[in-house]
PDB file of C-alpha atoms in Angstrom:
ATOM      1  CA  UNK A   1       5.493  26.281 -20.207  1.00 49.00           C
ATOM      2  CA  UNK A   2       4.561  28.991 -17.745  1.00 49.00           C
ATOM      3  CA  UNK A   3       1.178  29.540 -19.412  1.00 49.00           C
ATOM      4  CA  UNK A   4       0.357  25.855 -18.862  1.00 51.00           C
ATOM      5  CA  UNK A   5       1.385  26.105 -15.246  1.00 49.00           C
ATOM      6  CA  UNK A   6      -1.208  28.778 -14.456  1.00 53.00           C
ATOM      7  CA  UNK A   7      -3.973  26.202 -14.747  1.00 62.00           C
ATOM      8  CA  UNK A   8      -2.404  24.003 -12.095  1.00 67.00           C
ATOM      9  CA  UNK A   9      -1.498  25.551  -8.772  1.00 78.00           C
ATOM     10  CA  UNK A  10       2.090  25.688  -7.665  1.00 80.00           C
ATOM     11  CA  UNK A  11       1.015  23.973  -4.475  1.00 82.00           C
ATOM     12  CA  UNK A  12      -0.179  20.951  -6.387  1.00 81.00           C
ATOM     13  CA  UNK A  13       3.051  20.791  -8.304  1.00 79.00           C
ATOM     14  CA  UNK A  14       5.057  20.961  -5.086  1.00 80.00           C
ATOM     15  CA  UNK A  15       2.976  18.159  -3.630  1.00 82.00           C
ATOM     16  CA  UNK A  16       3.582  15.986  -6.667  1.00 82.00           C
ATOM     17  CA  UNK A  17       7.264  16.795  -6.579  1.00 81.00           C
ATOM     18  CA  UNK A  18       7.574  15.729  -2.954  1.00 82.00           C
ATOM     19  CA  UNK A  19       5.649  12.528  -3.693  1.00 83.00           C
ATOM     20  CA  UNK A  20       8.019  11.791  -6.535  1.00 83.00           C
ATOM     21  CA  UNK A  21      10.983  12.488  -4.328  1.00 83.00           C
ATOM     22  CA  UNK A  22       9.724   9.983  -1.783  1.00 84.00           C
ATOM     23  CA  UNK A  23       9.772   7.319  -4.486  1.00 84.00           C
ATOM     24  CA  UNK A  24      13.425   7.743  -5.300  1.00 83.00           C
ATOM     25  CA  UNK A  25      15.764   5.390  -3.485  1.00 80.00           C
ATOM     26  CA  UNK A  26      17.593   6.615  -0.378  1.00 73.00           C
ATOM     27  CA  UNK A  27      20.959   7.120  -2.041  1.00 70.00           C
ATOM     28  CA  UNK A  28      19.544   9.385  -4.694  1.00 68.00           C
ATOM     29  CA  UNK A  29      17.402  11.283  -2.246  1.00 68.00           C
ATOM     30  CA  UNK A  30      20.473  12.144  -0.198  1.00 68.00           C
ATOM     31  CA  UNK A  31      22.125  13.657  -3.256  1.00 65.00           C
ATOM     32  CA  UNK A  32      19.224  15.969  -3.986  1.00 62.00           C
ATOM     33  CA  UNK A  33      18.666  17.137  -0.450  1.00 60.00           C
ATOM     34  CA  UNK A  34      15.826  19.667  -0.461  1.00 61.00           C
ATOM     35  CA  UNK A  35      13.950  19.154  -3.669  1.00 60.00           C
ATOM     36  CA  UNK A  36      14.654  21.587  -6.379  1.00 75.00           C
ATOM     37  CA  UNK A  37      12.335  20.655  -9.237  1.00 77.00           C
ATOM     38  CA  UNK A  38      15.068  20.628 -11.822  1.00 82.00           C
ATOM     39  CA  UNK A  39      17.377  18.330  -9.826  1.00 83.00           C
ATOM     40  CA  UNK A  40      14.487  16.062  -9.010  1.00 84.00           C
ATOM     41  CA  UNK A  41      13.497  15.664 -12.654  1.00 86.00           C
ATOM     42  CA  UNK A  42      17.087  14.868 -13.532  1.00 87.00           C
ATOM     43  CA  UNK A  43      17.346  12.260 -10.778  1.00 88.00           C
ATOM     44  CA  UNK A  44      14.019  10.763 -11.789  1.00 90.00           C
ATOM     45  CA  UNK A  45      15.166  10.438 -15.397  1.00 91.00           C
ATOM     46  CA  UNK A  46      18.374   8.712 -14.417  1.00 91.00           C
ATOM     47  CA  UNK A  47      16.509   6.445 -11.990  1.00 92.00           C
ATOM     48  CA  UNK A  48      14.068   5.378 -14.708  1.00 93.00           C
ATOM     49  CA  UNK A  49      16.941   4.763 -17.098  1.00 93.00           C
ATOM     50  CA  UNK A  50      18.695   2.624 -14.512  1.00 94.00           C
ATOM     51  CA  UNK A  51      15.512   0.633 -13.910  1.00 94.00           C
ATOM     52  CA  UNK A  52      15.177   0.047 -17.667  1.00 94.00           C
ATOM     53  CA  UNK A  53      18.769  -1.180 -17.724  1.00 94.00           C
ATOM     54  CA  UNK A  54      18.025  -3.501 -14.803  1.00 93.00           C
ATOM     55  CA  UNK A  55      15.092  -4.989 -16.690  1.00 93.00           C
ATOM     56  CA  UNK A  56      17.291  -5.530 -19.755  1.00 93.00           C
ATOM     57  CA  UNK A  57      19.999  -7.136 -17.676  1.00 93.00           C
ATOM     58  CA  UNK A  58      17.593  -9.368 -15.756  1.00 93.00           C
ATOM     59  CA  UNK A  59      15.933 -10.433 -19.024  1.00 92.00           C
ATOM     60  CA  UNK A  60      19.322 -11.531 -20.308  1.00 91.00           C
ATOM     61  CA  UNK A  61      20.009 -13.501 -17.157  1.00 90.00           C
ATOM     62  CA  UNK A  62      16.587 -15.105 -17.181  1.00 87.00           C
ATOM     63  CA  UNK A  63      17.117 -16.035 -20.797  1.00 86.00           C
ATOM     64  CA  UNK A  64      20.333 -17.818 -19.820  1.00 84.00           C
ATOM     65  CA  UNK A  65      18.682 -19.589 -16.917  1.00 82.00           C
ATOM     66  CA  UNK A  66      15.633 -20.665 -18.872  1.00 78.00           C
ATOM     67  CA  UNK A  67      17.830 -22.247 -21.496  1.00 76.00           C
ATOM     68  CA  UNK A  68      19.478 -24.438 -18.905  1.00 74.00           C
ATOM     69  CA  UNK A  69      16.327 -25.200 -16.924  1.00 66.00           C
ATOM     70  CA  UNK A  70      14.691 -28.604 -17.101  1.00 57.00           C
ATOM     71  CA  UNK A  71      10.952 -29.001 -17.566  1.00 55.00           C
ATOM     72  CA  UNK A  72      10.153 -29.868 -13.968  1.00 57.00           C
ATOM     73  CA  UNK A  73      11.490 -26.801 -12.241  1.00 61.00           C
ATOM     74  CA  UNK A  74       9.258 -24.072 -13.789  1.00 61.00           C
ATOM     75  CA  UNK A  75       6.249 -25.282 -11.886  1.00 62.00           C
ATOM     76  CA  UNK A  76       8.138 -25.485  -8.619  1.00 62.00           C
ATOM     77  CA  UNK A  77       9.706 -22.120  -9.235  1.00 66.00           C
ATOM     78  CA  UNK A  78       6.330 -20.545  -9.988  1.00 66.00           C
ATOM     79  CA  UNK A  79       4.788 -21.868  -6.828  1.00 65.00           C
ATOM     80  CA  UNK A  80       7.763 -20.854  -4.724  1.00 63.00           C
ATOM     81  CA  UNK A  81       7.819 -17.290  -6.068  1.00 66.00           C
ATOM     82  CA  UNK A  82       4.090 -16.827  -5.678  1.00 64.00           C
ATOM     83  CA  UNK A  83       4.240 -18.019  -2.112  1.00 61.00           C
ATOM     84  CA  UNK A  84       7.125 -15.704  -1.356  1.00 61.00           C
ATOM     85  CA  UNK A  85       5.478 -12.595  -2.812  1.00 57.00           C
TER      86      UNK A  85
ATOM     87  CA  UNK B   1     -13.116   5.249  -9.837  1.00 45.00           C
ATOM     88  CA  UNK B   2     -13.086   8.308  -7.631  1.00 44.00           C
ATOM     89  CA  UNK B   3      -9.993  10.137  -6.425  1.00 46.00           C
ATOM     90  CA  UNK B   4      -9.875   8.368  -3.043  1.00 44.00           C
ATOM     91  CA  UNK B   5      -9.365   5.006  -4.623  1.00 43.00           C
ATOM     92  CA  UNK B   6      -6.594   6.202  -6.902  1.00 46.00           C
ATOM     93  CA  UNK B   7      -4.164   6.308  -3.991  1.00 47.00           C
ATOM     94  CA  UNK B   8      -4.942   2.720  -3.030  1.00 43.00           C
ATOM     95  CA  UNK B   9      -4.570   1.488  -6.582  1.00 48.00           C
ATOM     96  CA  UNK B  10      -1.087   3.000  -6.679  1.00 62.00           C
ATOM     97  CA  UNK B  11       0.633   0.253  -4.740  1.00 79.00           C
ATOM     98  CA  UNK B  12       1.417  -2.526  -7.212  1.00 81.00           C
ATOM     99  CA  UNK B  13      -0.420  -5.752  -6.543  1.00 84.00           C
ATOM    100  CA  UNK B  14       2.585  -8.063  -6.268  1.00 86.00           C
ATOM    101  CA  UNK B  15       0.823 -11.423  -6.603  1.00 86.00           C
ATOM    102  CA  UNK B  16      -0.923 -10.192  -9.754  1.00 88.00           C
ATOM    103  CA  UNK B  17       2.383  -8.977 -11.160  1.00 88.00           C
ATOM    104  CA  UNK B  18       4.002 -12.304 -10.333  1.00 87.00           C
ATOM    105  CA  UNK B  19       1.144 -14.263 -11.861  1.00 87.00           C
ATOM    106  CA  UNK B  20       1.284 -12.526 -15.236  1.00 89.00           C
ATOM    107  CA  UNK B  21       5.048 -12.598 -15.480  1.00 88.00           C
ATOM    108  CA  UNK B  22       5.523 -16.195 -14.375  1.00 86.00           C
ATOM    109  CA  UNK B  23       2.777 -17.355 -16.702  1.00 86.00           C
ATOM    110  CA  UNK B  24       4.587 -15.634 -19.567  1.00 86.00           C
ATOM    111  CA  UNK B  25       7.887 -17.205 -18.514  1.00 83.00           C
ATOM    112  CA  UNK B  26       6.315 -20.655 -18.444  1.00 80.00           C
ATOM    113  CA  UNK B  27       5.031 -20.124 -22.013  1.00 81.00           C
ATOM    114  CA  UNK B  28       8.428 -18.881 -23.169  1.00 81.00           C
ATOM    115  CA  UNK B  29      10.058 -21.887 -21.557  1.00 77.00           C
ATOM    116  CA  UNK B  30       7.781 -24.257 -23.475  1.00 75.00           C
ATOM    117  CA  UNK B  31       8.613 -22.686 -26.820  1.00 73.00           C
ATOM    118  CA  UNK B  32      11.848 -24.470 -27.497  1.00 59.00           C
ATOM    119  CA  UNK B  33      11.761 -23.241 -31.085  1.00 59.00           C
ATOM    120  CA  UNK B  34      13.007 -19.860 -29.886  1.00 60.00           C
ATOM    121  CA  UNK B  35      16.585 -20.856 -30.478  1.00 63.00           C
ATOM    122  CA  UNK B  36      18.376 -17.552 -30.594  1.00 75.00           C
ATOM    123  CA  UNK B  37      19.502 -16.109 -27.284  1.00 74.00           C
ATOM    124  CA  UNK B  38      18.720 -12.543 -28.322  1.00 76.00           C
ATOM    125  CA  UNK B  39      15.220 -13.511 -29.394  1.00 80.00           C
ATOM    126  CA  UNK B  40      14.501 -15.145 -26.084  1.00 83.00           C
ATOM    127  CA  UNK B  41      15.971 -12.266 -24.110  1.00 87.00           C
ATOM    128  CA  UNK B  42      13.891  -9.766 -26.093  1.00 86.00           C
ATOM    129  CA  UNK B  43      10.760 -11.843 -25.579  1.00 87.00           C
ATOM    130  CA  UNK B  44      11.342 -12.005 -21.842  1.00 89.00           C
ATOM    131  CA  UNK B  45      11.862  -8.254 -21.740  1.00 90.00           C
ATOM    132  CA  UNK B  46       8.601  -7.637 -23.603  1.00 90.00           C
ATOM    133  CA  UNK B  47       6.839 -10.121 -21.319  1.00 90.00           C
ATOM    134  CA  UNK B  48       8.130  -8.175 -18.324  1.00 92.00           C
ATOM    135  CA  UNK B  49       6.745  -4.869 -19.596  1.00 92.00           C
ATOM    136  CA  UNK B  50       3.500  -6.474 -20.739  1.00 91.00           C
ATOM    137  CA  UNK B  51       2.840  -8.149 -17.394  1.00 91.00           C
ATOM    138  CA  UNK B  52       3.691  -4.894 -15.639  1.00 91.00           C
ATOM    139  CA  UNK B  53       1.151  -3.043 -17.804  1.00 91.00           C
ATOM    140  CA  UNK B  54      -1.496  -5.750 -17.347  1.00 91.00           C
ATOM    141  CA  UNK B  55      -1.124  -5.615 -13.580  1.00 90.00           C
ATOM    142  CA  UNK B  56      -1.382  -1.823 -13.652  1.00 89.00           C
ATOM    143  CA  UNK B  57      -4.633  -1.965 -15.591  1.00 88.00           C
ATOM    144  CA  UNK B  58      -5.905   0.237 -18.432  1.00 87.00           C
ATOM    145  CA  UNK B  59      -6.507   3.356 -16.329  1.00 88.00           C
ATOM    146  CA  UNK B  60      -2.959   4.638 -16.755  1.00 89.00           C
ATOM    147  CA  UNK B  61      -1.648   6.164 -19.953  1.00 90.00           C
ATOM    148  CA  UNK B  62       1.699   4.415 -19.601  1.00 91.00           C
ATOM    149  CA  UNK B  63       0.160   0.960 -19.217  1.00 91.00           C
ATOM    150  CA  UNK B  64      -2.038   1.473 -22.275  1.00 92.00           C
ATOM    151  CA  UNK B  65       0.940   2.714 -24.291  1.00 91.00           C
ATOM    152  CA  UNK B  66       3.083  -0.260 -23.263  1.00 90.00           C
ATOM    153  CA  UNK B  67       0.346  -2.770 -24.090  1.00 89.00           C
ATOM    154  CA  UNK B  68      -0.213  -1.149 -27.492  1.00 89.00           C
ATOM    155  CA  UNK B  69       3.459  -1.441 -28.291  1.00 88.00           C
ATOM    156  CA  UNK B  70       3.675  -5.060 -27.173  1.00 86.00           C
ATOM    157  CA  UNK B  71       0.558  -6.030 -29.111  1.00 84.00           C
ATOM    158  CA  UNK B  72       1.759  -4.172 -32.190  1.00 82.00           C
ATOM    159  CA  UNK B  73       5.092  -5.919 -31.955  1.00 79.00           C
ATOM    160  CA  UNK B  74       3.499  -9.325 -31.543  1.00 74.00           C
ATOM    161  CA  UNK B  75       0.984  -8.944 -34.352  1.00 75.00           C
ATOM    162  CA  UNK B  76       3.498  -7.521 -36.803  1.00 70.00           C
ATOM    163  CA  UNK B  77       5.823 -10.453 -36.208  1.00 66.00           C
ATOM    164  CA  UNK B  78       2.966 -12.927 -36.497  1.00 64.00           C
ATOM    165  CA  UNK B  79       1.721 -11.552 -39.775  1.00 65.00           C
ATOM    166  CA  UNK B  80       5.142 -10.747 -41.176  1.00 60.00           C
ATOM    167  CA  UNK B  81       4.407  -7.038 -41.525  1.00 55.00           C
ATOM    168  CA  UNK B  82       7.348  -4.970 -42.648  1.00 53.00           C
ATOM    169  CA  UNK B  83       8.891  -3.165 -39.708  1.00 51.00           C
ATOM    170  CA  UNK B  84       9.205   0.107 -41.582  1.00 50.00           C
ATOM    171  CA  UNK B  85       6.665   1.910 -39.395  1.00 51.00           C
ATOM    172  CA  UNK B  86       7.756   0.550 -36.040  1.00 51.00           C
ATOM    173  CA  UNK B  87       6.799   2.379 -32.897  1.00 54.00           C
ATOM    174  CA  UNK B  88       9.332   4.709 -31.299  1.00 53.00           C
ATOM    175  CA  UNK B  89      12.277   2.474 -30.456  1.00 56.00           C
ATOM    176  CA  UNK B  90      11.237   1.526 -26.946  1.00 62.00           C
ATOM    177  CA  UNK B  91      12.381  -2.068 -26.970  1.00 65.00           C
ATOM    178  CA  UNK B  92      15.579  -1.374 -28.876  1.00 60.00           C
ATOM    179  CA  UNK B  93      16.864   1.658 -27.195  1.00 60.00           C
ATOM    180  CA  UNK B  94      19.248   3.442 -29.499  1.00 56.00           C
ATOM    181  CA  UNK B  95      21.137   6.565 -28.562  1.00 57.00           C
ATOM    182  CA  UNK B  96      19.866   9.538 -30.500  1.00 60.00           C
ATOM    183  CA  UNK B  97      22.246  12.278 -31.448  1.00 61.00           C
ATOM    184  CA  UNK B  98      20.556  15.591 -30.757  1.00 59.00           C
ATOM    185  CA  UNK B  99      20.327  18.099 -33.569  1.00 62.00           C
ATOM    186  CA  UNK B 100      22.629  20.924 -32.449  1.00 57.00           C
ATOM    187  CA  UNK B 101      20.353  23.474 -34.110  1.00 56.00           C
ATOM    188  CA  UNK B 102      17.460  22.598 -31.802  1.00 61.00           C
ATOM    189  CA  UNK B 103      17.547  23.781 -28.235  1.00 65.00           C
ATOM    190  CA  UNK B 104      18.493  21.205 -25.638  1.00 69.00           C
ATOM    191  CA  UNK B 105      15.337  19.432 -24.464  1.00 73.00           C
ATOM    192  CA  UNK B 106      14.078  20.416 -21.044  1.00 81.00           C
ATOM    193  CA  UNK B 107      14.251  17.846 -18.286  1.00 80.00           C
ATOM    194  CA  UNK B 108      10.495  17.494 -18.405  1.00 83.00           C
ATOM    195  CA  UNK B 109      10.762  16.637 -22.105  1.00 86.00           C
ATOM    196  CA  UNK B 110      13.394  13.993 -21.367  1.00 88.00           C
ATOM    197  CA  UNK B 111      11.034  12.520 -18.789  1.00 88.00           C
ATOM    198  CA  UNK B 112       8.196  12.601 -21.317  1.00 89.00           C
ATOM    199  CA  UNK B 113      10.280  10.492 -23.635  1.00 89.00           C
ATOM    200  CA  UNK B 114      11.141   7.989 -20.939  1.00 90.00           C
ATOM    201  CA  UNK B 115       7.663   7.385 -19.584  1.00 90.00           C
ATOM    202  CA  UNK B 116       5.514   5.604 -22.178  1.00 89.00           C
ATOM    203  CA  UNK B 117       2.414   7.441 -23.327  1.00 86.00           C
ATOM    204  CA  UNK B 118       3.506  10.691 -21.731  1.00 82.00           C
ATOM    205  CA  UNK B 119       4.459  12.612 -24.865  1.00 84.00           C
ATOM    206  CA  UNK B 120       1.781  15.294 -24.702  1.00 84.00           C
ATOM    207  CA  UNK B 121       1.166  15.545 -20.970  1.00 83.00           C
ATOM    208  CA  UNK B 122       1.183  18.648 -18.875  1.00 84.00           C
ATOM    209  CA  UNK B 123       3.569  18.755 -15.949  1.00 83.00           C
ATOM    210  CA  UNK B 124       1.249  17.690 -13.155  1.00 83.00           C
ATOM    211  CA  UNK B 125      -0.124  14.705 -15.045  1.00 87.00           C
ATOM    212  CA  UNK B 126       3.396  13.813 -16.132  1.00 88.00           C
ATOM    213  CA  UNK B 127       4.590  13.742 -12.525  1.00 87.00           C
ATOM    214  CA  UNK B 128       1.653  11.584 -11.504  1.00 88.00           C
ATOM    215  CA  UNK B 129       2.235   9.101 -14.326  1.00 89.00           C
ATOM    216  CA  UNK B 130       5.941   9.024 -13.564  1.00 91.00           C
ATOM    217  CA  UNK B 131       5.314   8.205  -9.915  1.00 90.00           C
ATOM    218  CA  UNK B 132       2.974   5.365 -10.852  1.00 91.00           C
ATOM    219  CA  UNK B 133       5.335   4.083 -13.524  1.00 93.00           C
ATOM    220  CA  UNK B 134       8.307   4.065 -11.159  1.00 92.00           C
ATOM    221  CA  UNK B 135       6.369   2.088  -8.553  1.00 92.00           C
ATOM    222  CA  UNK B 136       5.472  -0.603 -11.053  1.00 93.00           C
ATOM    223  CA  UNK B 137       8.919  -0.664 -12.655  1.00 93.00           C
ATOM    224  CA  UNK B 138      10.496  -1.119  -9.257  1.00 93.00           C
ATOM    225  CA  UNK B 139       8.084  -3.915  -8.326  1.00 93.00           C
ATOM    226  CA  UNK B 140       8.801  -5.626 -11.653  1.00 94.00           C
ATOM    227  CA  UNK B 141      12.563  -5.390 -11.120  1.00 94.00           C
ATOM    228  CA  UNK B 142      12.207  -6.856  -7.614  1.00 92.00           C
ATOM    229  CA  UNK B 143      10.048  -9.663  -8.972  1.00 92.00           C
ATOM    230  CA  UNK B 144      12.562 -10.500 -11.670  1.00 92.00           C
ATOM    231  CA  UNK B 145      15.378 -10.468  -9.128  1.00 92.00           C
ATOM    232  CA  UNK B 146      13.383 -12.892  -6.981  1.00 89.00           C
ATOM    233  CA  UNK B 147      12.762 -15.160  -9.944  1.00 86.00           C
ATOM    234  CA  UNK B 148      16.426 -15.132 -10.943  1.00 87.00           C
ATOM    235  CA  UNK B 149      17.335 -15.845  -7.349  1.00 85.00           C
ATOM    236  CA  UNK B 150      14.948 -18.753  -6.999  1.00 80.00           C
ATOM    237  CA  UNK B 151      15.830 -20.300 -10.357  1.00 74.00           C
ATOM    238  CA  UNK B 152      19.555 -20.142  -9.783  1.00 74.00           C
ATOM    239  CA  UNK B 153      19.219 -21.910  -6.422  1.00 64.00           C
TER     240      UNK B 153
END
Protein backbone atom coordinates (compact mmCIF):
# COMPACT_ATOMS: atom_id res chain seq x y z
CA UNK A 1 0.00 0.00 0.00
CA UNK A 2 2.77 2.42 0.88
CA UNK A 3 4.53 1.84 -2.45
CA UNK A 4 1.35 2.89 -4.27
CA UNK A 5 1.08 5.98 -2.13
CA UNK A 6 4.45 7.33 -3.26
CA UNK A 7 3.02 8.10 -6.68
CA UNK A 8 0.31 10.30 -5.21
CA UNK A 9 1.31 13.06 -2.83
CA UNK A 10 0.14 12.99 0.73
CA UNK A 11 -1.22 16.47 0.20
CA UNK A 12 -3.55 15.26 -2.50
CA UNK A 13 -4.75 12.45 -0.30
CA UNK A 14 -5.42 14.87 2.55
CA UNK A 15 -7.38 17.11 0.20
CA UNK A 16 -9.50 14.20 -0.97
CA UNK A 17 -10.04 13.09 2.59
CA UNK A 18 -11.29 16.51 3.64
CA UNK A 19 -13.58 16.65 0.61
CA UNK A 20 -14.99 13.28 1.55
CA UNK A 21 -15.46 14.40 5.11
CA UNK A 22 -17.46 17.39 3.94
CA UNK A 23 -19.87 15.02 2.21
CA UNK A 24 -20.72 13.09 5.33
CA UNK A 25 -23.81 14.26 7.16
CA UNK A 26 -23.42 16.55 10.18
CA UNK A 27 -24.06 13.90 12.81
CA UNK A 28 -21.34 11.65 11.50
CA UNK A 29 -18.92 14.49 11.03
CA UNK A 30 -19.27 15.42 14.69
CA UNK A 31 -18.31 11.90 15.71
CA UNK A 32 -15.10 11.92 13.71
CA UNK A 33 -13.95 15.36 14.73
CA UNK A 34 -10.59 16.04 13.08
CA UNK A 35 -10.28 13.61 10.24
CA UNK A 36 -8.15 10.64 10.84
CA UNK A 37 -8.09 8.72 7.57
CA UNK A 38 -8.97 5.42 9.16
CA UNK A 39 -12.01 6.78 11.04
CA UNK A 40 -13.15 8.61 7.97
CA UNK A 41 -13.04 5.49 5.81
CA UNK A 42 -15.00 3.61 8.43
CA UNK A 43 -17.64 6.34 8.63
CA UNK A 44 -17.84 6.52 4.85
CA UNK A 45 -18.40 2.77 4.62
CA UNK A 46 -21.18 2.84 7.17
CA UNK A 47 -22.75 5.89 5.51
CA UNK A 48 -22.78 4.14 2.12
CA UNK A 49 -24.27 1.04 3.70
CA UNK A 50 -26.99 3.11 5.33
CA UNK A 51 -27.76 4.81 2.02
CA UNK A 52 -28.04 1.40 0.34
CA UNK A 53 -30.45 0.33 3.08
CA UNK A 54 -32.47 3.50 2.54
CA UNK A 55 -32.76 2.73 -1.16
CA UNK A 56 -33.92 -0.82 -0.37
CA UNK A 57 -36.45 0.44 2.13
CA UNK A 58 -37.78 3.17 -0.16
CA UNK A 59 -38.06 0.66 -3.03
CA UNK A 60 -40.22 -1.52 -0.81
CA UNK A 61 -42.43 1.41 0.11
CA UNK A 62 -42.74 2.56 -3.47
CA UNK A 63 -43.65 -0.96 -4.46
CA UNK A 64 -46.48 -0.89 -1.92
CA UNK A 65 -47.68 2.50 -3.08
CA UNK A 66 -47.54 1.67 -6.76
CA UNK A 67 -49.69 -1.38 -6.19
CA UNK A 68 -52.42 0.74 -4.67
CA UNK A 69 -52.10 3.64 -7.10
CA UNK A 70 -54.71 4.24 -9.77
CA UNK A 71 -53.76 4.98 -13.36
CA UNK A 72 -54.43 8.70 -13.23
CA UNK A 73 -52.09 9.70 -10.45
CA UNK A 74 -48.70 8.71 -11.97
CA UNK A 75 -48.85 11.54 -14.45
CA UNK A 76 -49.83 14.07 -11.82
CA UNK A 77 -47.21 12.75 -9.47
CA UNK A 78 -44.52 12.95 -12.15
CA UNK A 79 -45.35 16.53 -12.98
CA UNK A 80 -45.52 17.53 -9.33
CA UNK A 81 -42.15 15.97 -8.48
CA UNK A 82 -40.43 17.45 -11.50
CA UNK A 83 -41.74 20.88 -10.65
CA UNK A 84 -40.61 20.53 -7.07
CA UNK A 85 -37.07 19.42 -7.91
CA UNK B 1 -13.58 17.15 -20.43
CA UNK B 2 -10.82 19.01 -18.66
CA UNK B 3 -10.24 19.06 -14.91
CA UNK B 4 -12.07 22.36 -14.35
CA UNK B 5 -15.33 20.96 -15.56
CA UNK B 6 -15.09 17.85 -13.41
CA UNK B 7 -15.96 19.86 -10.31
CA UNK B 8 -19.08 21.28 -11.93
CA UNK B 9 -20.22 17.89 -13.14
CA UNK B 10 -20.02 16.61 -9.57
CA UNK B 11 -23.27 18.12 -8.38
CA UNK B 12 -26.05 15.75 -9.43
CA UNK B 13 -28.45 17.19 -11.95
CA UNK B 14 -31.68 16.70 -10.00
CA UNK B 15 -34.19 17.18 -12.82
CA UNK B 16 -32.30 14.63 -14.93
CA UNK B 17 -32.27 12.19 -12.03
CA UNK B 18 -35.98 12.73 -11.49
CA UNK B 19 -36.75 12.31 -15.17
CA UNK B 20 -35.04 8.93 -15.51
CA UNK B 21 -36.42 7.54 -12.28
CA UNK B 22 -40.00 8.72 -12.75
CA UNK B 23 -40.03 7.44 -16.31
CA UNK B 24 -38.94 4.04 -15.02
CA UNK B 25 -41.60 4.14 -12.31
CA UNK B 26 -44.29 4.95 -14.87
CA UNK B 27 -43.20 1.92 -16.94
CA UNK B 28 -43.18 -0.32 -13.88
CA UNK B 29 -46.63 0.93 -12.96
CA UNK B 30 -47.97 0.00 -16.39
CA UNK B 31 -46.66 -3.55 -16.17
CA UNK B 32 -49.44 -5.06 -14.14
CA UNK B 33 -48.11 -8.52 -14.92
CA UNK B 34 -45.43 -8.02 -12.28
CA UNK B 35 -47.59 -9.61 -9.64
CA UNK B 36 -45.12 -10.53 -6.96
CA UNK B 37 -44.30 -7.84 -4.42
CA UNK B 38 -40.64 -8.85 -4.21
CA UNK B 39 -40.28 -8.72 -7.98
CA UNK B 40 -41.69 -5.23 -8.14
CA UNK B 41 -39.59 -4.03 -5.22
CA UNK B 42 -36.44 -5.46 -6.83
CA UNK B 43 -37.31 -3.85 -10.15
CA UNK B 44 -37.82 -0.47 -8.51
CA UNK B 45 -34.49 -0.82 -6.73
CA UNK B 46 -32.70 -1.63 -9.99
CA UNK B 47 -34.50 1.27 -11.69
CA UNK B 48 -33.25 3.56 -8.93
CA UNK B 49 -29.62 2.54 -9.42
CA UNK B 50 -29.94 2.57 -13.20
CA UNK B 51 -31.41 6.08 -13.31
CA UNK B 52 -28.73 7.23 -10.88
CA UNK B 53 -26.02 5.82 -13.17
CA UNK B 54 -27.65 7.28 -16.30
CA UNK B 55 -27.80 10.72 -14.74
CA UNK B 56 -24.16 10.45 -13.69
CA UNK B 57 -23.08 9.62 -17.22
CA UNK B 58 -20.46 7.16 -18.48
CA UNK B 59 -17.41 9.10 -17.28
CA UNK B 60 -17.43 7.51 -13.84
CA UNK B 61 -16.34 3.96 -13.16
CA UNK B 62 -19.16 3.39 -10.69
CA UNK B 63 -21.87 4.49 -13.12
CA UNK B 64 -20.50 2.23 -15.85
CA UNK B 65 -20.30 -0.70 -13.42
CA UNK B 66 -23.88 -0.16 -12.23
CA UNK B 67 -25.24 0.09 -15.77
CA UNK B 68 -23.39 -3.09 -16.78
CA UNK B 69 -24.91 -4.95 -13.88
CA UNK B 70 -28.42 -3.69 -14.59
CA UNK B 71 -28.16 -4.49 -18.29
CA UNK B 72 -26.72 -7.92 -17.55
CA UNK B 73 -29.53 -8.59 -15.13
CA UNK B 74 -32.18 -7.46 -17.58
CA UNK B 75 -30.83 -9.37 -20.56
CA UNK B 76 -30.28 -12.58 -18.62
CA UNK B 77 -33.86 -12.51 -17.39
CA UNK B 78 -35.17 -11.72 -20.86
CA UNK B 79 -33.31 -14.55 -22.52
CA UNK B 80 -33.70 -16.99 -19.65
CA UNK B 81 -29.96 -17.37 -19.14
CA UNK B 82 -29.01 -19.50 -16.18
CA UNK B 83 -27.98 -17.33 -13.27
CA UNK B 84 -24.95 -19.45 -12.45
CA UNK B 85 -22.46 -16.72 -13.39
CA UNK B 86 -24.25 -13.78 -11.84
CA UNK B 87 -22.33 -10.64 -11.07
CA UNK B 88 -21.09 -10.08 -7.52
CA UNK B 89 -24.25 -10.02 -5.42
CA UNK B 90 -24.91 -6.30 -5.56
CA UNK B 91 -28.68 -6.40 -5.79
CA UNK B 92 -29.07 -9.25 -3.32
CA UNK B 93 -26.75 -8.28 -0.61
CA UNK B 94 -25.82 -11.34 1.38
CA UNK B 95 -23.60 -11.26 4.42
CA UNK B 96 -20.29 -12.93 3.71
CA UNK B 97 -18.52 -14.77 6.46
CA UNK B 98 -14.86 -13.84 6.32
CA UNK B 99 -12.32 -16.63 6.10
CA UNK B 100 -10.53 -16.49 9.46
CA UNK B 101 -7.28 -17.56 7.80
CA UNK B 102 -7.18 -14.41 5.67
CA UNK B 103 -6.24 -11.14 7.27
CA UNK B 104 -9.09 -8.78 8.04
CA UNK B 105 -9.69 -6.56 5.01
CA UNK B 106 -8.46 -3.00 5.31
CA UNK B 107 -11.04 -0.24 5.45
CA UNK B 108 -10.05 0.83 1.97
CA UNK B 109 -10.80 -2.70 0.74
CA UNK B 110 -14.22 -2.61 2.40
CA UNK B 111 -14.87 0.67 0.61
CA UNK B 112 -13.71 -0.86 -2.67
CA UNK B 113 -16.32 -3.54 -2.28
CA UNK B 114 -19.07 -1.06 -1.53
CA UNK B 115 -18.47 1.34 -4.39
CA UNK B 116 -19.28 -0.32 -7.72
CA UNK B 117 -16.43 -0.59 -10.19
CA UNK B 118 -13.84 0.34 -7.60
CA UNK B 119 -12.25 -3.07 -7.08
CA UNK B 120 -8.81 -2.29 -8.48
CA UNK B 121 -8.50 1.42 -7.76
CA UNK B 122 -5.69 3.17 -6.02
CA UNK B 123 -6.54 5.20 -2.95
CA UNK B 124 -6.83 8.64 -4.49
CA UNK B 125 -9.07 7.50 -7.33
CA UNK B 126 -11.10 5.45 -4.86
CA UNK B 127 -11.72 8.51 -2.69
CA UNK B 128 -12.76 10.54 -5.71
CA UNK B 129 -15.17 7.87 -6.94
CA UNK B 130 -16.57 7.46 -3.45
CA UNK B 131 -17.26 11.17 -3.14
CA UNK B 132 -19.06 11.22 -6.48
CA UNK B 133 -20.98 8.06 -5.67
CA UNK B 134 -22.14 9.38 -2.31
CA UNK B 135 -23.41 12.60 -3.88
CA UNK B 136 -25.52 10.71 -6.39
CA UNK B 137 -26.72 8.13 -3.86
CA UNK B 138 -27.83 10.90 -1.55
CA UNK B 139 -29.64 12.74 -4.36
CA UNK B 140 -31.36 9.49 -5.36
CA UNK B 141 -32.48 8.82 -1.78
CA UNK B 142 -33.86 12.36 -1.50
CA UNK B 143 -35.68 11.95 -4.80
CA UNK B 144 -37.24 8.68 -3.71
CA UNK B 145 -38.29 10.22 -0.41
CA UNK B 146 -39.95 13.06 -2.33
CA UNK B 147 -41.74 10.61 -4.60
CA UNK B 148 -42.95 8.53 -1.66
CA UNK B 149 -44.08 11.71 0.03
CA UNK B 150 -45.98 13.00 -2.97
CA UNK B 151 -47.60 9.66 -3.78
CA UNK B 152 -48.78 9.04 -0.25
CA UNK B 153 -50.45 12.47 -0.10
